[in-house]
């Protein structure tokens, strides 16, 4: 079971790293626009879809890692904490 978990986490983190790089590249592309409306359209067309893919992968990773070892609050903690 542990080996399967390690393989799954490894695959997901590889995907997240690839999508992070793709997101960085897309963000760099938006800097080329001088007209804000064009930049906004590029964000909607090219940046946002990559962000959605990355979010999906991260959402798959998060429940596989115990909250006690995370260096950041989980999504549910951020959304539902009353502290």
mmCIF file of C-alpha atoms in Angstrom:
data_model
loop_
_atom_site.group_PDB
_atom_site.id
_atom_site.type_symbol
_atom_site.label_atom_id
_atom_site.label_comp_id
_atom_site.label_asym_id
_atom_site.label_seq_id
_atom_site.Cartn_x
_atom_site.Cartn_y
_atom_site.Cartn_z
ATOM 1 C CA UNK A 1 0.000 0.000 0.000
ATOM 2 C CA UNK A 2 2.839 2.394 0.876
ATOM 3 C CA UNK A 3 4.546 1.740 -2.460
ATOM 4 C CA UNK A 4 1.339 2.541 -4.317
ATOM 5 C CA UNK A 5 0.991 5.778 -2.345
ATOM 6 C CA UNK A 6 4.589 6.764 -3.071
ATOM 7 C CA UNK A 7 4.143 6.055 -6.777
ATOM 8 C CA UNK A 8 0.903 8.050 -6.892
ATOM 9 C CA UNK A 9 2.421 11.003 -5.021
ATOM 10 C CA UNK A 10 5.486 10.911 -7.241
ATOM 11 C CA UNK A 11 3.373 10.974 -10.385
ATOM 12 C CA UNK A 12 1.140 13.759 -9.066
ATOM 13 C CA UNK A 13 4.054 15.918 -7.936
ATOM 14 C CA UNK A 14 5.715 15.450 -11.325
ATOM 15 C CA UNK A 15 2.486 16.638 -12.951
ATOM 16 C CA UNK A 16 2.265 19.587 -10.565
ATOM 17 C CA UNK A 17 5.850 20.604 -11.348
ATOM 18 C CA UNK A 18 5.197 20.428 -15.092
ATOM 19 C CA UNK A 19 2.037 22.508 -14.721
ATOM 20 C CA UNK A 20 3.887 25.008 -12.502
ATOM 21 C CA UNK A 21 6.430 25.472 -15.272
ATOM 22 C CA UNK A 22 3.665 25.808 -17.859
ATOM 23 C CA UNK A 23 1.920 28.390 -15.661
ATOM 24 C CA UNK A 24 5.138 30.391 -15.291
ATOM 25 C CA UNK A 25 5.578 30.389 -19.058
ATOM 26 C CA UNK A 26 2.003 31.529 -19.605
ATOM 27 C CA UNK A 27 2.410 34.287 -17.019
ATOM 28 C CA UNK A 28 5.557 35.471 -18.770
ATOM 29 C CA UNK A 29 3.609 35.600 -22.040
ATOM 30 C CA UNK A 30 1.000 37.925 -20.527
ATOM 31 C CA UNK A 31 3.717 40.490 -19.820
ATOM 32 C CA UNK A 32 4.088 41.031 -23.569
ATOM 33 C CA UNK A 33 0.691 42.701 -23.809
ATOM 34 C CA UNK A 34 0.650 46.474 -23.463
ATOM 35 C CA UNK A 35 -3.123 46.794 -23.664
ATOM 36 C CA UNK A 36 -4.703 45.654 -20.397
ATOM 37 C CA UNK A 37 -7.801 44.288 -22.129
ATOM 38 C CA UNK A 38 -5.593 42.048 -24.279
ATOM 39 C CA UNK A 39 -3.680 40.960 -21.209
ATOM 40 C CA UNK A 40 -6.930 40.144 -19.406
ATOM 41 C CA UNK A 41 -8.139 38.096 -22.366
ATOM 42 C CA UNK A 42 -4.852 36.199 -22.402
ATOM 43 C CA UNK A 43 -5.228 35.438 -18.698
ATOM 44 C CA UNK A 44 -8.731 34.119 -19.328
ATOM 45 C CA UNK A 45 -7.759 32.125 -22.409
ATOM 46 C CA UNK A 46 -4.316 30.791 -21.470
ATOM 47 C CA UNK A 47 -3.442 31.333 -17.798
ATOM 48 C CA UNK A 48 -6.701 30.387 -16.095
ATOM 49 C CA UNK A 49 -6.988 26.932 -17.746
ATOM 50 C CA UNK A 50 -3.475 26.014 -16.563
ATOM 51 C CA UNK A 51 -4.330 27.251 -13.078
ATOM 52 C CA UNK A 52 -7.404 25.010 -13.088
ATOM 53 C CA UNK A 53 -5.332 21.973 -14.116
ATOM 54 C CA UNK A 54 -2.763 22.698 -11.413
ATOM 55 C CA UNK A 55 -5.482 23.139 -8.801
ATOM 56 C CA UNK A 56 -6.977 19.776 -9.760
ATOM 57 C CA UNK A 57 -3.635 18.011 -9.297
ATOM 58 C CA UNK A 58 -3.001 19.772 -5.978
ATOM 59 C CA UNK A 59 -6.490 18.808 -4.811
ATOM 60 C CA UNK A 60 -5.562 15.181 -5.506
ATOM 61 C CA UNK A 61 -2.284 15.482 -3.601
ATOM 62 C CA UNK A 62 -3.558 17.203 -0.471
ATOM 63 C CA UNK A 63 -5.677 14.371 1.000
ATOM 64 C CA UNK A 64 -2.807 11.927 0.541
ATOM 65 C CA UNK A 65 -0.540 13.874 2.898
ATOM 66 C CA UNK A 66 -1.279 14.044 6.630
ATOM 67 C CA UNK A 67 -2.116 17.600 7.699
ATOM 68 C CA UNK A 68 0.409 17.304 10.517
ATOM 69 C CA UNK A 69 3.314 17.294 8.044
ATOM 70 C CA UNK A 70 2.046 20.056 5.763
ATOM 71 C CA UNK A 71 3.810 23.391 6.073
ATOM 72 C CA UNK A 72 0.666 25.240 5.033
ATOM 73 C CA UNK A 73 -3.001 25.116 6.031
ATOM 74 C CA UNK A 74 -5.247 22.775 4.074
ATOM 75 C CA UNK A 75 -7.964 24.168 1.839
ATOM 76 C CA UNK A 76 -10.668 23.037 4.257
ATOM 77 C CA UNK A 77 -8.841 24.722 7.152
ATOM 78 C CA UNK A 78 -8.680 27.979 5.221
ATOM 79 C CA UNK A 79 -12.319 27.820 4.191
ATOM 80 C CA UNK A 80 -13.935 26.523 7.351
ATOM 81 C CA UNK A 81 -11.741 27.630 10.248
ATOM 82 C CA UNK A 82 -13.317 30.038 12.673
ATOM 83 C CA UNK A 83 -10.094 31.097 14.384
#
